[in-house]
Tab-separated table of C-alpha atoms and ligand atoms in Angstrom:
chain	number	residue	atom	x	y	z
A	25	UNK	CA	126.541	77.131	-22.734
A	26	UNK	CA	129.701	76.981	-24.789
A	27	UNK	CA	132.277	79.689	-24.230
A	28	UNK	CA	132.466	81.987	-27.248
A	29	UNK	CA	134.551	84.670	-25.568
A	30	UNK	CA	137.565	84.049	-27.819
A	31	UNK	CA	135.582	83.940	-31.062
A	32	UNK	CA	135.152	86.736	-33.606
A	33	UNK	CA	132.366	89.303	-33.482
A	34	UNK	CA	130.460	87.731	-36.375
A	35	UNK	CA	130.446	84.332	-34.662
A	36	UNK	CA	129.234	85.839	-31.400
A	37	UNK	CA	126.352	87.589	-33.251
A	38	UNK	CA	125.040	84.118	-34.055
A	39	UNK	CA	125.862	81.964	-31.056
A	40	UNK	CA	126.049	83.940	-27.808
A	41	UNK	CA	122.749	83.623	-25.916
A	42	UNK	CA	121.460	80.792	-28.107
A	43	UNK	CA	121.375	77.165	-26.968
A	44	UNK	CA	119.488	73.895	-27.249
A	45	UNK	CA	115.980	73.969	-25.804
A	46	UNK	CA	116.027	71.341	-23.053
A	47	UNK	CA	112.429	70.266	-23.500
A	48	UNK	CA	112.206	69.794	-27.279
A	49	UNK	CA	115.833	69.546	-28.360
A	50	UNK	CA	115.267	72.445	-30.767
A	51	UNK	CA	118.553	74.128	-31.622
A	52	UNK	CA	116.984	77.547	-31.140
A	53	UNK	CA	115.728	78.878	-27.874
A	54	UNK	CA	111.952	79.441	-28.010
A	55	UNK	CA	109.966	82.601	-27.297
A	56	UNK	CA	108.789	82.263	-23.737
A	57	UNK	CA	105.555	84.230	-23.583
A	58	UNK	CA	104.893	83.995	-19.851
A	59	UNK	CA	104.371	86.647	-17.203
A	60	UNK	CA	105.799	84.510	-14.426
A	61	UNK	CA	107.928	81.511	-13.609
A	62	UNK	CA	107.549	78.749	-11.035
A	63	UNK	CA	108.872	79.689	-7.624
A	64	UNK	CA	111.395	77.501	-5.733
A	65	UNK	CA	110.125	75.152	-3.032
A	66	UNK	CA	111.050	77.649	-0.360
A	67	UNK	CA	110.101	81.076	-1.663
A	68	UNK	CA	110.043	82.680	1.760
A	69	UNK	CA	113.533	84.145	1.466
A	70	UNK	CA	113.365	85.033	-2.222
A	71	UNK	CA	114.322	88.524	-3.406
A	72	UNK	CA	111.176	89.332	-5.422
A	73	UNK	CA	112.961	92.080	-7.305
A	74	UNK	CA	116.090	90.203	-8.310
A	75	UNK	CA	116.621	91.440	-11.890
A	76	UNK	CA	118.847	88.482	-12.767
A	77	UNK	CA	116.441	85.698	-11.791
A	78	UNK	CA	113.282	84.804	-13.709
A	79	UNK	CA	110.311	85.358	-11.374
A	80	UNK	CA	108.087	87.921	-13.063
A	81	UNK	CA	108.596	89.321	-16.564
A	82	UNK	CA	108.898	92.940	-15.374
A	83	UNK	CA	111.929	91.925	-13.334
A	84	UNK	CA	113.369	89.926	-16.248
A	85	UNK	CA	112.382	87.235	-18.742
A	86	UNK	CA	114.164	84.322	-20.378
A	87	UNK	CA	114.362	86.006	-23.800
A	88	UNK	CA	115.594	89.224	-22.217
A	89	UNK	CA	118.408	87.350	-20.462
A	90	UNK	CA	119.530	85.680	-23.720
A	91	UNK	CA	119.593	89.020	-25.551
A	92	UNK	CA	121.478	90.678	-22.688
A	93	UNK	CA	124.206	88.020	-22.930
A	94	UNK	CA	124.562	88.611	-26.661
A	95	UNK	CA	124.669	92.408	-26.427
A	96	UNK	CA	127.138	92.406	-23.533
A	97	UNK	CA	129.410	90.218	-25.652
A	98	UNK	CA	129.095	92.379	-28.775
A	99	UNK	CA	129.838	95.630	-26.941
A	100	UNK	CA	132.612	94.031	-24.879
A	101	UNK	CA	130.882	94.790	-21.555
A	102	UNK	CA	130.405	92.743	-18.387
A	103	UNK	CA	126.628	92.960	-18.475
A	104	UNK	CA	123.688	94.503	-20.308
A	105	UNK	CA	120.162	95.560	-19.494
A	106	UNK	CA	117.537	95.380	-22.208
A	107	UNK	CA	114.471	97.614	-21.950
A	108	UNK	CA	111.348	98.433	-23.966
A	109	UNK	CA	112.891	101.174	-26.124
A	110	UNK	CA	116.010	103.237	-26.606
A	111	UNK	CA	114.393	106.045	-24.648
A	112	UNK	CA	113.668	103.668	-21.734
A	113	UNK	CA	117.383	102.791	-21.771
A	114	UNK	CA	118.413	106.464	-21.819
A	115	UNK	CA	116.000	107.393	-19.012
A	116	UNK	CA	117.368	104.388	-17.139
A	117	UNK	CA	120.836	105.943	-17.286
A	118	UNK	CA	119.633	109.400	-16.235
A	119	UNK	CA	117.362	108.237	-13.395
A	120	UNK	CA	119.987	105.850	-12.016
A	121	UNK	CA	123.031	108.123	-12.060
A	122	UNK	CA	121.657	111.622	-11.492
A	123	UNK	CA	120.164	112.942	-8.282
A	124	UNK	CA	118.901	116.294	-7.156
A	125	UNK	CA	122.284	117.852	-6.518
A	126	UNK	CA	124.062	116.603	-9.568
A	127	UNK	CA	125.161	118.091	-12.858
A	128	UNK	CA	125.184	116.445	-16.269
A	129	UNK	CA	126.917	117.489	-19.495
A	130	UNK	CA	125.242	116.395	-22.711
A	131	UNK	CA	125.704	116.827	-26.450
A	132	UNK	CA	123.590	119.785	-27.568
A	133	UNK	CA	122.582	117.815	-30.645
A	134	UNK	CA	120.996	114.623	-29.459
A	135	UNK	CA	117.952	112.466	-29.771
A	136	UNK	CA	114.822	114.567	-29.247
A	137	UNK	CA	113.659	112.739	-26.097
A	138	UNK	CA	117.124	113.181	-24.529
A	139	UNK	CA	116.979	116.855	-25.341
A	140	UNK	CA	113.558	117.175	-23.662
A	141	UNK	CA	114.512	115.064	-20.634
A	142	UNK	CA	117.702	117.006	-19.998
A	143	UNK	CA	116.609	120.436	-21.155
A	144	UNK	CA	113.240	120.413	-19.432
A	145	UNK	CA	111.940	117.548	-17.317
A	146	UNK	CA	114.965	116.665	-15.170
A	147	UNK	CA	115.882	120.296	-14.357
A	148	UNK	CA	112.292	121.444	-13.809
A	149	UNK	CA	111.042	118.478	-11.802
A	150	UNK	CA	114.159	117.357	-9.966
A	151	UNK	CA	116.509	120.340	-9.990
A	152	UNK	CA	119.219	118.493	-11.904
A	153	UNK	CA	121.754	120.878	-13.434
A	154	UNK	CA	122.360	120.448	-17.141
A	155	UNK	CA	124.927	121.849	-19.561
A	156	UNK	CA	124.200	121.261	-23.233
A	157	UNK	CA	127.435	121.727	-25.164
A	158	UNK	CA	128.922	120.890	-28.531
A	159	UNK	CA	130.716	117.694	-27.473
A	160	UNK	CA	132.647	117.584	-30.754
A	161	UNK	CA	134.608	120.469	-29.220
A	162	UNK	CA	136.694	119.133	-26.305
A	163	UNK	CA	137.241	122.590	-24.807
A	164	UNK	CA	133.496	123.068	-24.464
A	165	UNK	CA	133.283	119.776	-22.584
A	166	UNK	CA	136.245	120.644	-20.327
A	167	UNK	CA	134.873	124.090	-19.548
A	168	UNK	CA	131.473	122.719	-18.609
A	169	UNK	CA	132.796	120.440	-15.846
A	170	UNK	CA	131.653	121.387	-12.311
A	171	UNK	CA	132.527	119.837	-8.930
A	172	UNK	CA	129.144	118.054	-8.930
A	173	UNK	CA	129.341	116.705	-12.509
A	174	UNK	CA	128.202	113.086	-12.263
A	175	UNK	CA	127.655	112.177	-15.901
A	176	UNK	CA	128.740	113.159	-19.390
A	177	UNK	CA	126.411	111.860	-22.079
A	178	UNK	CA	127.400	112.034	-25.734
A	179	UNK	CA	125.732	110.831	-28.850
A	180	UNK	CA	128.199	109.938	-31.585
A	181	UNK	CA	127.560	110.055	-34.478
A	182	UNK	CA	124.929	112.558	-33.367
A	183	UNK	CA	121.350	112.303	-34.548
A	184	UNK	CA	120.621	114.009	-36.924
A	185	UNK	CA	123.785	115.982	-37.721
A	186	UNK	CA	126.270	113.033	-37.776
A	187	UNK	CA	128.620	115.190	-35.693
A	188	UNK	CA	131.363	113.028	-34.132
A	189	UNK	CA	132.603	113.316	-30.529
A	190	UNK	CA	135.960	111.966	-29.363
A	191	UNK	CA	135.028	109.132	-26.985
A	192	UNK	CA	138.572	108.455	-25.757
A	193	UNK	CA	139.311	112.091	-24.888
A	194	UNK	CA	135.906	112.728	-23.295
A	195	UNK	CA	136.321	109.569	-21.185
A	196	UNK	CA	139.537	111.096	-19.791
A	197	UNK	CA	137.751	114.362	-18.988
A	198	UNK	CA	134.888	112.480	-17.312
A	199	UNK	CA	137.138	110.269	-15.209
A	200	UNK	CA	139.311	113.171	-14.116
A	201	UNK	CA	136.133	114.842	-12.891
A	202	UNK	CA	134.976	111.661	-11.125
A	203	UNK	CA	132.050	111.380	-13.540
A	204	UNK	CA	130.755	108.582	-15.744
A	205	UNK	CA	130.720	108.738	-19.535
A	206	UNK	CA	127.745	107.264	-21.352
A	207	UNK	CA	127.727	107.080	-25.136
A	208	UNK	CA	124.651	106.682	-27.319
A	209	UNK	CA	126.170	104.639	-30.138
A	210	UNK	CA	122.896	103.892	-31.961
A	211	UNK	CA	124.009	105.492	-35.276
A	212	UNK	CA	127.042	103.201	-35.393
A	213	UNK	CA	126.013	99.842	-33.809
A	214	UNK	CA	128.628	97.681	-32.057
A	215	UNK	CA	129.929	96.354	-35.369
A	216	UNK	CA	131.164	99.833	-36.258
A	217	UNK	CA	132.078	101.396	-32.899
A	218	UNK	CA	132.904	100.013	-29.434
A	219	UNK	CA	132.717	102.898	-26.923
A	220	UNK	CA	133.583	100.732	-23.882
A	221	UNK	CA	136.944	99.832	-25.430
A	222	UNK	CA	137.596	103.571	-25.858
A	223	UNK	CA	136.994	104.237	-22.161
A	224	UNK	CA	133.250	104.909	-21.903
A	225	UNK	CA	131.516	103.513	-18.815
A	226	UNK	CA	128.140	102.893	-20.433
A	227	UNK	CA	126.986	102.425	-23.991
A	228	UNK	CA	123.365	102.958	-24.963
A	229	UNK	CA	121.743	101.403	-28.011
A	230	UNK	CA	118.291	101.884	-29.460
A	231	UNK	CA	117.804	98.260	-30.540
A	232	UNK	CA	114.929	99.517	-32.687
A	233	UNK	CA	117.496	100.716	-35.222
A	234	UNK	CA	120.497	98.804	-36.650
A	235	UNK	CA	120.665	96.027	-34.066
A	236	UNK	CA	117.201	94.700	-34.859
A	237	UNK	CA	117.533	96.098	-38.346
A	238	UNK	CA	114.177	95.009	-39.736
A	239	UNK	CA	111.878	97.782	-38.549
A	240	UNK	CA	109.512	95.462	-36.711
A	241	UNK	CA	110.420	95.666	-33.026
A	242	UNK	CA	111.395	98.259	-30.453
A	243	UNK	CA	113.953	97.886	-27.712
A	244	UNK	CA	116.819	99.603	-25.954
A	245	UNK	CA	119.928	98.506	-24.084
A	246	UNK	CA	122.624	99.802	-21.777
A	247	UNK	CA	125.883	97.873	-21.565
A	248	UNK	CA	128.778	98.274	-19.116
A	249	UNK	CA	130.212	97.056	-15.811
A	250	UNK	CA	127.898	94.730	-13.869
A	251	UNK	CA	127.781	97.043	-10.864
A	252	UNK	CA	126.470	99.946	-12.996
A	253	UNK	CA	124.048	97.795	-14.981
A	254	UNK	CA	122.605	96.238	-11.812
A	255	UNK	CA	121.777	99.718	-10.558
A	256	UNK	CA	119.846	100.459	-13.762
A	257	UNK	CA	118.074	97.102	-13.552
A	258	UNK	CA	116.919	97.723	-9.998
A	259	UNK	CA	116.114	101.398	-10.220
A	260	UNK	CA	114.861	101.848	-13.749
A	261	UNK	CA	113.562	98.460	-14.834
A	262	UNK	CA	112.049	96.705	-11.827
A	263	UNK	CA	110.727	99.892	-10.234
A	264	UNK	CA	109.930	102.040	-13.274
A	265	UNK	CA	108.606	99.278	-15.452
A	266	UNK	CA	110.067	99.778	-18.933
A	267	UNK	CA	110.482	96.048	-19.550
A	268	UNK	CA	110.708	94.567	-23.043
A	269	UNK	CA	108.199	91.990	-24.259
A	270	UNK	CA	109.706	88.510	-24.734
A	271	UNK	CA	108.523	88.553	-28.349
A	272	UNK	CA	110.409	91.759	-29.125
A	273	UNK	CA	113.514	90.435	-27.381
A	274	UNK	CA	113.291	87.320	-29.570
A	275	UNK	CA	112.853	89.353	-32.767
A	276	UNK	CA	115.897	91.476	-31.914
A	277	UNK	CA	117.917	88.328	-31.130
A	278	UNK	CA	117.050	87.140	-34.642
A	279	UNK	CA	117.752	90.502	-36.274
A	280	UNK	CA	121.213	90.975	-34.772
A	281	UNK	CA	122.480	87.743	-36.365
A	282	UNK	CA	123.038	89.574	-39.674
A	283	UNK	CA	124.309	92.858	-38.185
A	284	UNK	CA	127.852	92.579	-39.635
A	285	UNK	CA	126.611	91.822	-43.162
A	286	UNK	CA	124.063	94.608	-43.011
A	287	UNK	CA	126.471	97.229	-41.659
A	288	UNK	CA	128.927	96.521	-44.484
A	289	UNK	CA	126.190	96.942	-47.057
A	290	UNK	CA	124.684	100.067	-45.400
A	291	UNK	CA	128.143	101.652	-45.233
A	292	UNK	CA	129.181	100.823	-48.807
A	293	UNK	CA	125.912	102.135	-50.262
A	294	UNK	CA	125.897	105.245	-48.076
A	295	UNK	CA	129.418	106.170	-49.216
A	296	UNK	CA	128.390	105.886	-52.860
A	297	UNK	CA	125.194	107.855	-52.331
A	298	UNK	CA	126.890	110.560	-50.246
A	299	UNK	CA	129.416	111.072	-53.058
A	300	UNK	CA	126.594	111.261	-55.602
A	301	UNK	CA	124.695	113.822	-53.487
A	302	UNK	CA	127.822	115.902	-52.913
A	303	UNK	CA	128.258	116.178	-56.701
A	304	UNK	CA	124.626	117.123	-57.362
A	305	UNK	CA	124.236	120.886	-58.013
A	306	UNK	CA	120.956	121.410	-56.075
A	307	UNK	CA	122.393	119.778	-52.932
A	308	UNK	CA	123.708	122.487	-50.593
A	309	UNK	CA	125.645	120.215	-48.205
A	310	UNK	CA	126.093	116.568	-47.271
A	311	UNK	CA	127.043	115.487	-43.752
A	312	UNK	CA	128.360	111.919	-43.840
A	313	UNK	CA	131.333	110.795	-41.714
A	314	UNK	CA	132.818	108.900	-44.666
A	315	UNK	CA	133.218	112.057	-46.772
A	316	UNK	CA	136.516	113.936	-46.600
A	317	UNK	CA	134.447	117.126	-46.300
A	318	UNK	CA	132.946	115.980	-42.961
A	319	UNK	CA	134.402	118.215	-40.227
A	320	UNK	CA	135.359	115.209	-38.067
A	321	UNK	CA	136.239	112.756	-40.859
A	322	UNK	CA	139.674	111.996	-39.369
A	323	UNK	CA	138.198	111.279	-35.946
A	324	UNK	CA	135.470	109.097	-37.472
A	325	UNK	CA	138.165	107.150	-39.296
A	326	UNK	CA	139.976	106.626	-36.008
A	327	UNK	CA	137.107	105.550	-33.761
A	328	UNK	CA	134.757	103.803	-36.213
A	329	UNK	CA	135.555	100.778	-38.373
A	330	UNK	CA	132.973	101.780	-41.018
A	331	UNK	CA	130.983	104.988	-41.499
A	332	UNK	CA	127.506	103.399	-41.169
A	333	UNK	CA	124.451	104.298	-43.225
A	334	UNK	CA	123.251	107.613	-41.785
A	335	UNK	CA	123.610	111.015	-43.433
A	336	UNK	CA	122.011	114.445	-43.565
A	337	UNK	CA	121.861	116.712	-46.594
A	338	UNK	CA	120.404	120.042	-47.610
A	339	UNK	CA	118.591	121.124	-50.755
A	340	UNK	CA	118.600	124.643	-52.183
A	341	UNK	CA	114.858	125.170	-52.238
A	342	UNK	CA	111.844	126.179	-50.184
A	343	UNK	CA	109.766	123.755	-48.097
A	344	UNK	CA	107.276	123.170	-50.928
A	345	UNK	CA	110.102	122.105	-53.270
A	346	UNK	CA	111.664	119.853	-50.645
A	347	UNK	CA	108.268	118.272	-49.925
A	348	UNK	CA	107.792	117.713	-53.651
A	349	UNK	CA	111.184	115.984	-53.811
A	350	UNK	CA	110.360	113.734	-50.840
A	351	UNK	CA	106.891	112.873	-52.117
A	352	UNK	CA	108.294	111.980	-55.556
A	353	UNK	CA	110.592	109.281	-54.170
A	354	UNK	CA	109.407	105.817	-55.163
A	355	UNK	CA	111.745	103.465	-53.292
A	356	UNK	CA	112.910	105.624	-50.391
A	357	UNK	CA	110.125	105.978	-47.833
A	358	UNK	CA	109.274	109.155	-45.947
A	359	UNK	CA	109.171	107.954	-42.337
A	360	UNK	CA	111.034	108.335	-39.054
A	361	UNK	CA	113.275	105.675	-37.496
A	362	UNK	CA	116.480	104.445	-39.115
A	363	UNK	CA	118.734	101.446	-39.561
A	364	UNK	CA	116.019	99.395	-41.229
A	365	UNK	CA	116.283	97.225	-44.337
A	366	UNK	CA	114.298	99.818	-46.313
A	367	UNK	CA	115.662	103.334	-46.926
A	368	UNK	CA	113.997	106.053	-44.864
A	369	UNK	CA	114.054	109.818	-45.271
A	370	UNK	CA	112.779	112.613	-43.002
A	371	UNK	CA	112.507	116.304	-43.840
A	372	UNK	CA	113.428	118.199	-40.674
A	373	UNK	CA	112.133	121.709	-41.274
A	374	UNK	CA	113.774	124.992	-40.212
A	375	UNK	CA	111.317	125.311	-37.274
A	376	UNK	CA	112.579	122.202	-35.408
A	377	UNK	CA	112.951	122.951	-31.669
A	378	UNK	CA	116.688	122.115	-31.712
A	379	UNK	CA	117.528	124.017	-34.912
A	380	UNK	CA	119.590	126.690	-33.102
A	381	UNK	CA	122.089	124.032	-32.053
A	382	UNK	CA	122.664	122.783	-35.581
A	383	UNK	CA	125.564	123.938	-37.753
A	384	UNK	CA	124.607	126.989	-39.892
A	385	UNK	CA	124.168	125.048	-43.161
A	386	UNK	CA	121.416	122.955	-41.515
A	387	UNK	CA	119.326	125.987	-40.578
A	388	UNK	CA	118.518	127.818	-43.813
A	389	UNK	CA	115.973	125.512	-45.417
A	390	UNK	CA	115.962	122.660	-42.934
A	391	UNK	CA	117.514	119.406	-44.118
A	392	UNK	CA	116.897	115.748	-44.856
A	393	UNK	CA	117.987	112.909	-42.619
A	394	UNK	CA	118.569	109.847	-44.743
A	395	UNK	CA	118.912	106.272	-43.502
A	396	UNK	CA	120.381	104.331	-46.418
A	397	UNK	CA	118.790	100.893	-46.549
A	398	UNK	CA	119.813	97.596	-48.043
A	399	UNK	CA	118.384	98.147	-51.536
A	400	UNK	CA	120.798	98.414	-54.478
A	401	UNK	CA	122.756	101.671	-54.286
A	402	UNK	CA	122.188	102.166	-58.022
A	403	UNK	CA	118.431	101.931	-57.558
A	404	UNK	CA	118.578	104.413	-54.692
A	405	UNK	CA	120.626	106.894	-56.728
A	406	UNK	CA	118.212	106.527	-59.652
A	407	UNK	CA	115.312	107.169	-57.250
A	408	UNK	CA	116.962	110.332	-55.887
A	409	UNK	CA	117.685	111.565	-59.442
A	410	UNK	CA	114.132	111.095	-60.688
A	411	UNK	CA	112.734	112.836	-57.574
A	412	UNK	CA	115.147	115.786	-58.055
A	413	UNK	CA	113.963	116.087	-61.669
A	414	UNK	CA	110.270	115.899	-60.736
A	415	UNK	CA	110.814	118.640	-58.139
A	416	UNK	CA	112.570	120.797	-60.775
A	417	UNK	CA	115.928	120.568	-59.005
B	26	LIG	C1	115.958	106.278	-32.125
B	26	LIG	C2	117.025	106.740	-31.244
B	26	LIG	C3	116.847	106.705	-29.860
B	26	LIG	C4	115.557	106.282	-29.217
B	26	LIG	O1	115.264	104.946	-29.417
B	26	LIG	P1	113.771	104.362	-29.364
B	26	LIG	O2	113.981	102.908	-29.519
B	26	LIG	O3	113.015	105.013	-30.478
B	26	LIG	O4	113.180	104.728	-28.044
B	26	LIG	C5	117.904	107.104	-29.072
B	26	LIG	N1	119.059	107.542	-29.606
B	26	LIG	C6	119.253	107.604	-30.932
B	26	LIG	C7	120.558	108.103	-31.466
B	26	LIG	C8	118.240	107.209	-31.806
B	26	LIG	O5	118.442	107.298	-33.127
């Protein structure tokens, strides 16, 4: 394969991991839907669990290997492991780097499965010690460090608050403590934020979101030094079984081609919409890293190249009014997930299990998490306006 290491990000999105199919001469690598691959003439000394050699699709597949090459290149890491979902990737990190005597520090606002894994399952089943802190506050991170801290895990921008944590400073704290820093960078994508370049040891992506971008496949990835990634491959892929289907790996390989174009559009529209929402009287707050009113706007400006397409906002109204607003939207769809082509909105009510960790303005009436899609920003603003009017707001 040609060497693209000196080429720009947008070129690598297209070419890294692609190649000419040897059998047909097709200039795109095919989807290899096979559970296993022919063994060498002497298989007697083969390592059956080698995660870097195609033997059995749970230990790796051709399409997975191509996608891993591309993602490692885009995040600027030595290697990547691709798994069935973002949560499989996150569990891969936790199961590989935490053991019964270790301590982990994690953002107190994080993806719901991370919250449950770290708040409940890992401590209760395996005695792992966990500190959930506001990682946007460096003192809280520093004060939480213990002699047995093995991992700091931050999500930035955080889902769903868009709170920003300082990757460079937290990497210093982690390394001083002899711990690893892993960063869930799903809300940003590698086009917008490169945690490894800022000192993180591992970056986690839910490929389901911006990287695939089309809402039709699930996947997850961890990217970092080969030695760390190999550990995840052996411990959490081969022996836990969260492998990705070749078809999904192929879809994600296709989706990521347009990542740079999409992120520019998501970010430009989100900025416009966030400014509109901030000026709308019935909107109680807007949390978007691109707004000057965002508490970590300066930090976002420093560590992200764009502000991405995710925001949260509040409405002055009871749940019935907010439901009426959501159900009156005609273009924006009420559904979970994010980073798709279509705009998605979710009403997170005031009874959410993590609500106590959210900033005060999020707690009163609950709030809306809004993933700004690729439709025209003017159409999206018109849709929001008509839904506000229908709901009497
Ligand atoms: C969606 C999401 C995940 C989980 O990814 P899945 O592919 O749904 O398993 C993890 N982290 C963040 C920030 C997410 O938004």
